[in-house]
GROMACS .gro file of C-alpha atoms in nm:
model
  271
    1MET     CA    1   4.345  -5.278   5.015
    2ARG     CA    2   4.261  -5.604   5.186
    3GLN     CA    3   3.889  -5.670   5.231
    4ILE     CA    4   3.939  -5.718   5.606
    5ASN     CA    5   4.047  -5.352   5.632
    6ARG     CA    6   3.759  -5.205   5.432
    7HIS     CA    7   3.478  -5.038   5.631
    8PRO     CA    8   3.153  -4.905   5.485
    9THR     CA    9   3.072  -4.536   5.492
   10PRO     CA   10   2.745  -4.437   5.668
   11GLY     CA   11   2.564  -4.416   5.334
   12MET     CA   12   2.702  -4.747   5.215
   13ARG     CA   13   2.617  -4.911   5.548
   14LEU     CA   14   2.252  -4.808   5.510
   15MET     CA   15   2.248  -4.943   5.156
   16LEU     CA   16   2.403  -5.272   5.265
   17VAL     CA   17   2.149  -5.302   5.549
   18MET     CA   18   1.854  -5.250   5.313
   19LEU     CA   19   1.983  -5.455   5.020
   20PRO     CA   20   1.899  -5.808   5.149
   21PHE     CA   21   1.548  -5.700   5.251
   22VAL     CA   22   1.484  -5.532   4.917
   23LEU     CA   23   1.601  -5.842   4.731
   24LEU     CA   24   1.381  -6.071   4.943
   25LEU     CA   25   1.076  -5.852   4.889
   26ALA     CA   26   1.143  -5.825   4.518
   27ALA     CA   27   1.178  -6.202   4.485
   28TYR     CA   28   0.857  -6.261   4.682
   29PHE     CA   29   0.641  -6.013   4.491
   30PHE     CA   30   0.780  -6.130   4.159
   31GLY     CA   31   0.691  -6.490   4.246
   32SER     CA   32   0.350  -6.376   4.374
   33ALA     CA   33   0.276  -6.184   4.054
   34VAL     CA   34   0.370  -6.482   3.839
   35ARG     CA   35   0.150  -6.724   4.037
   36LEU     CA   36  -0.147  -6.485   4.057
   37GLU     CA   37  -0.128  -6.417   3.685
   38ALA     CA   38  -0.148  -6.791   3.618
   39ASN     CA   39  -0.417  -6.845   3.886
   40PRO     CA   40  -0.590  -6.541   4.045
   41GLN     CA   41  -0.724  -6.771   4.321
   42ASP     CA   42  -0.378  -6.887   4.424
   43LYS     CA   43  -0.332  -6.880   4.803
   44LEU     CA   44   0.033  -6.978   4.837
   45LEU     CA   45   0.188  -6.638   4.757
   46PRO     CA   46  -0.076  -6.370   4.819
   47GLY     CA   47  -0.022  -6.023   4.682
   48LEU     CA   48   0.024  -5.709   4.887
   49GLN     CA   49  -0.340  -5.602   4.854
   50GLN     CA   50  -0.462  -5.943   4.970
   51MET     CA   51  -0.244  -5.926   5.281
   52LEU     CA   52  -0.352  -5.568   5.354
   53ASP     CA   53  -0.717  -5.670   5.327
   54ALA     CA   54  -0.660  -5.965   5.561
   55PHE     CA   55  -0.473  -5.747   5.809
   56SER     CA   56  -0.751  -5.488   5.804
   57ARG     CA   57  -1.008  -5.761   5.862
   58MET     CA   58  -0.818  -5.908   6.158
   59ALA     CA   59  -0.701  -5.583   6.318
   60PHE     CA   60  -0.977  -5.330   6.254
   61THR     CA   61  -1.295  -5.535   6.206
   62PRO     CA   62  -1.467  -5.677   6.518
   63ASP     CA   63  -1.512  -6.053   6.521
   64LYS     CA   64  -1.874  -6.146   6.454
   65ARG     CA   65  -1.890  -6.393   6.742
   66SER     CA   66  -1.689  -6.222   7.016
   67GLY     CA   67  -1.689  -5.861   6.903
   68GLU     CA   68  -1.312  -5.845   6.968
   69TYR     CA   69  -1.037  -5.725   6.740
   70LEU     CA   70  -0.861  -6.061   6.703
   71PHE     CA   71  -0.522  -5.932   6.592
   72TRP     CA   72  -0.475  -5.710   6.896
   73VAL     CA   73  -0.621  -5.963   7.137
   74ASP     CA   74  -0.379  -6.227   7.006
   75THR     CA   75  -0.090  -5.981   7.039
   76LEU     CA   76  -0.170  -5.886   7.399
   77VAL     CA   77  -0.221  -6.248   7.506
   78SER     CA   78   0.108  -6.364   7.351
   79LEU     CA   79   0.307  -6.071   7.487
   80ALA     CA   80   0.169  -6.125   7.837
   81ARG     CA   81   0.272  -6.491   7.831
   82LEU     CA   82   0.614  -6.410   7.688
   83LEU     CA   83   0.695  -6.129   7.931
   84VAL     CA   84   0.585  -6.328   8.235
   85GLY     CA   85   0.790  -6.628   8.122
   86LEU     CA   86   1.099  -6.418   8.052
   87SER     CA   87   1.068  -6.237   8.385
   88ILE     CA   88   1.049  -6.560   8.583
   89ALA     CA   89   1.333  -6.715   8.384
   90SER     CA   90   1.548  -6.404   8.436
   91LEU     CA   91   1.494  -6.405   8.812
   92ILE     CA   92   1.566  -6.776   8.852
   93GLY     CA   93   1.859  -6.769   8.609
   94LEU     CA   94   2.015  -6.470   8.784
   95CYS     CA   95   1.987  -6.634   9.126
   96ILE     CA   96   2.134  -6.962   9.005
   97GLY     CA   97   2.404  -6.788   8.802
   98ILE     CA   98   2.518  -6.584   9.102
   99THR     CA   99   2.509  -6.880   9.336
  100ALA     CA  100   2.697  -7.114   9.103
  101GLY     CA  101   2.939  -6.847   8.982
  102VAL     CA  102   3.041  -6.705   9.321
  103PHE     CA  103   3.020  -6.992   9.569
  104PRO     CA  104   3.238  -7.293   9.475
  105LEU     CA  105   3.048  -7.534   9.699
  106TRP     CA  106   2.720  -7.457   9.525
  107ARG     CA  107   2.888  -7.458   9.184
  108ALA     CA  108   2.989  -7.820   9.230
  109SER     CA  109   2.621  -7.915   9.246
  110LEU     CA  110   2.438  -7.657   9.034
  111SER     CA  111   2.674  -7.631   8.738
  112PRO     CA  112   2.641  -7.997   8.625
  113LEU     CA  113   2.265  -7.981   8.683
  114MET     CA  114   2.222  -7.674   8.464
  115THR     CA  115   2.444  -7.830   8.199
  116VAL     CA  116   2.225  -8.140   8.183
  117LEU     CA  117   1.897  -7.945   8.192
  118SER     CA  118   2.012  -7.716   7.911
  119MET     CA  119   2.051  -8.024   7.690
  120VAL     CA  120   1.689  -8.135   7.736
  121PRO     CA  121   1.480  -8.030   7.431
  122PRO     CA  122   1.199  -7.822   7.588
  123LEU     CA  123   0.952  -7.909   7.313
  124ALA     CA  124   1.005  -8.280   7.387
  125ILE     CA  125   0.863  -8.233   7.737
  126LEU     CA  126   0.571  -8.016   7.627
  127PRO     CA  127   0.322  -8.304   7.671
  128VAL     CA  128   0.455  -8.354   8.024
  129LEU     CA  129   0.397  -7.986   8.099
  130PHE     CA  130   0.040  -8.011   7.975
  131ILE     CA  131  -0.018  -8.313   8.198
  132VAL     CA  132   0.143  -8.157   8.506
  133PHE     CA  133   0.032  -7.794   8.471
  134GLY     CA  134  -0.284  -7.835   8.266
  135LEU     CA  135  -0.378  -7.672   7.936
  136ASP     CA  136  -0.417  -7.318   8.067
  137GLU     CA  137  -0.167  -7.033   8.088
  138LEU     CA  138   0.072  -7.193   8.335
  139SER     CA  139   0.194  -7.468   8.101
  140LYS     CA  140   0.278  -7.217   7.825
  141ILE     CA  141   0.467  -6.992   8.065
  142MET     CA  142   0.650  -7.288   8.217
  143LEU     CA  143   0.768  -7.399   7.873
  144ILE     CA  144   0.938  -7.060   7.828
  145VAL     CA  145   1.083  -7.075   8.180
  146ILE     CA  146   1.215  -7.431   8.141
  147GLY     CA  147   1.350  -7.359   7.794
  148ILE     CA  148   1.530  -7.034   7.882
  149THR     CA  149   1.640  -7.063   8.246
  150PRO     CA  150   1.919  -7.326   8.214
  151MET     CA  151   2.086  -7.135   7.930
  152LEU     CA  152   2.059  -6.808   8.118
  153ALA     CA  153   2.196  -6.962   8.436
  154ARG     CA  154   2.492  -7.119   8.256
  155ASP     CA  155   2.579  -6.797   8.075
  156LEU     CA  156   2.557  -6.589   8.393
  157GLU     CA  157   2.763  -6.845   8.585
  158HIS     CA  158   3.038  -6.824   8.324
  159ARG     CA  159   3.028  -6.445   8.337
  160ALA     CA  160   3.060  -6.454   8.716
  161CYS     CA  161   3.357  -6.687   8.689
  162GLU     CA  162   3.524  -6.445   8.445
  163ILE     CA  163   3.532  -6.163   8.700
  164PRO     CA  164   3.904  -6.111   8.778
  165PRO     CA  165   3.985  -6.269   9.115
  166GLU     CA  166   4.195  -5.963   9.198
  167ILE     CA  167   3.875  -5.758   9.226
  168LEU     CA  168   3.720  -6.007   9.465
  169ILE     CA  169   4.038  -6.026   9.674
  170LYS     CA  170   4.067  -5.647   9.692
  171ALA     CA  171   3.702  -5.618   9.803
  172GLN     CA  172   3.757  -5.877  10.076
  173THR     CA  173   4.073  -5.698  10.185
  174LEU     CA  174   3.863  -5.383  10.232
  175GLY     CA  175   3.628  -5.576  10.459
  176ALA     CA  176   3.353  -5.690  10.220
  177ASN     CA  177   3.169  -6.005  10.322
  178SER     CA  178   3.012  -6.255  10.079
  179TRP     CA  179   2.683  -6.070  10.041
  180THR     CA  180   2.858  -5.737   9.987
  181LEU     CA  181   3.064  -5.899   9.713
  182VAL     CA  182   2.749  -6.034   9.551
  183LEU     CA  183   2.555  -5.706   9.568
  184ARG     CA  184   2.833  -5.455   9.495
  185VAL     CA  185   3.068  -5.643   9.265
  186VAL     CA  186   2.903  -5.946   9.102
  187LEU     CA  187   2.543  -5.830   9.058
  188PRO     CA  188   2.616  -5.521   8.839
  189GLN     CA  189   2.831  -5.737   8.612
  190LEU     CA  190   2.562  -6.004   8.580
  191LEU     CA  191   2.275  -5.762   8.527
  192SER     CA  192   2.462  -5.624   8.229
  193ARG     CA  193   2.517  -5.975   8.093
  194LEU     CA  194   2.156  -6.070   8.167
  195LEU     CA  195   2.024  -5.811   7.922
  196THR     CA  196   2.263  -5.934   7.654
  197SER     CA  197   2.167  -6.296   7.717
  198LEU     CA  198   1.797  -6.213   7.695
  199ARG     CA  199   1.857  -6.053   7.356
  200LEU     CA  200   2.024  -6.371   7.234
  201LEU     CA  201   1.746  -6.593   7.370
  202LEU     CA  202   1.447  -6.394   7.246
  203GLY     CA  203   1.417  -6.610   6.935
  204SER     CA  204   1.406  -6.928   7.142
  205ALA     CA  205   1.147  -6.777   7.377
  206TRP     CA  206   0.920  -6.690   7.086
  207LEU     CA  207   0.967  -7.040   6.945
  208PHE     CA  208   0.856  -7.201   7.271
  209LEU     CA  209   0.560  -6.965   7.300
  210ILE     CA  210   0.434  -7.019   6.945
  211SER     CA  211   0.473  -7.397   6.979
  212ALA     CA  212   0.272  -7.407   7.302
  213GLU     CA  213   0.001  -7.181   7.162
  214ALA     CA  214  -0.025  -7.390   6.848
  215ILE     CA  215  -0.093  -7.709   7.041
  216SER     CA  216  -0.326  -7.587   7.314
  217SER     CA  217  -0.470  -7.238   7.326
  218THR     CA  218  -0.778  -7.034   7.246
  219ALA     CA  219  -0.597  -6.707   7.173
  220GLY     CA  220  -0.252  -6.589   7.081
  221LEU     CA  221  -0.042  -6.528   6.772
  222GLY     CA  222   0.068  -6.891   6.746
  223TYR     CA  223  -0.288  -7.014   6.797
  224ARG     CA  224  -0.419  -6.793   6.515
  225ILE     CA  225  -0.148  -6.899   6.271
  226PHE     CA  226  -0.218  -7.268   6.322
  227LEU     CA  227  -0.594  -7.212   6.323
  228VAL     CA  228  -0.604  -7.054   5.978
  229ARG     CA  229  -0.347  -7.287   5.823
  230ARG     CA  230  -0.621  -7.543   5.753
  231TYR     CA  231  -0.771  -7.291   5.512
  232MET     CA  232  -0.430  -7.213   5.357
  233ALA     CA  233  -0.488  -6.851   5.458
  234MET     CA  234  -0.141  -6.729   5.376
  235ASP     CA  235  -0.275  -6.376   5.354
  236VAL     CA  236  -0.326  -6.399   5.731
  237ILE     CA  237  -0.027  -6.616   5.820
  238ILE     CA  238   0.238  -6.399   5.652
  239PRO     CA  239   0.130  -6.071   5.822
  240TYR     CA  240   0.120  -6.254   6.155
  241VAL     CA  241   0.473  -6.388   6.102
  242LEU     CA  242   0.597  -6.042   6.002
  243TRP     CA  243   0.429  -5.895   6.310
  244ILE     CA  244   0.596  -6.149   6.538
  245THR     CA  245   0.930  -6.066   6.376
  246LEU     CA  246   0.869  -5.694   6.429
  247LEU     CA  247   0.774  -5.747   6.795
  248ALA     CA  248   1.088  -5.955   6.853
  249TRP     CA  249   1.302  -5.687   6.687
  250LEU     CA  250   1.143  -5.412   6.898
  251MET     CA  251   1.204  -5.613   7.214
  252ASP     CA  252   1.566  -5.661   7.111
  253LEU     CA  253   1.597  -5.288   7.043
  254ALA     CA  254   1.443  -5.203   7.381
  255LEU     CA  255   1.686  -5.434   7.562
  256ARG     CA  256   1.978  -5.285   7.369
  257GLN     CA  257   1.879  -4.930   7.461
  258LEU     CA  258   1.821  -5.031   7.823
  259HIS     CA  259   2.168  -5.185   7.830
  260LYS     CA  260   2.325  -4.868   7.690
  261ARG     CA  261   2.142  -4.649   7.939
  262CYS     CA  262   2.199  -4.860   8.251
  263PHE     CA  263   2.544  -5.004   8.178
  264PRO     CA  264   2.735  -4.763   7.950
  265TRP     CA  265   3.060  -4.893   8.093
  266ALA     CA  266   2.986  -5.236   7.941
  267GLU     CA  267   2.942  -5.101   7.588
  268GLY     CA  268   3.235  -5.191   7.372
  269GLY     CA  269   3.127  -5.181   7.009
  270LYS     CA  270   2.828  -5.407   7.065
  271ALA     CA  271   2.559  -5.423   6.801
   0.00000   0.00000   0.00000
């Protein structure tokens, strides 16, 4: 049988899913054991107990100066910034995507603009954002908005343009005006695509957030990682990175389930 025609059984699928993670963990802990055996004070590859102790200290022991549980404070601060940035980017991207995708006159102006803006490296203009918006929350949120919105708008515009023209013509024949077309025909299609696009852009959004927090912040997951790096505190950095990865995965899972629940008609073997 050709490999292209072979499909894993449910049990084999679970094994194949777990295999890369098991191999990565085994390689890490083997390397950690070798380094710690040679030098018990080694900080580069901390052992499991060292990371658990650091996590317990950050998550369940109040800070001596502020009395706060730093791990959870950092998590809440970062999530608030991320969710606000994604919400604003989604609203703006949806409006621009509908306008450029449905109305040809607006497309002639907005489509080239979004194409150019999507090519601008957001991290390159981070100093400009700090100068314009200051060093507080607004600059960090704006970095997410500026980094995500052009890509969202372009993707939604392309999805709007892919709607079969026969559907639009039939709706107009039945008496639908432009706004009825937007609300009853185009918007449901783009809301479905918006959730998929957000899933694809979550990694970029986290990248922008962590970068902004690392440069100018007093709290947040990115701030904490770059604060403790000067002490080579890998026992803190690695759990924080794993936590960020878990949060991103949970957000992706939530968006996937929301998509299935709200737009079952758009599900076609998507992962």
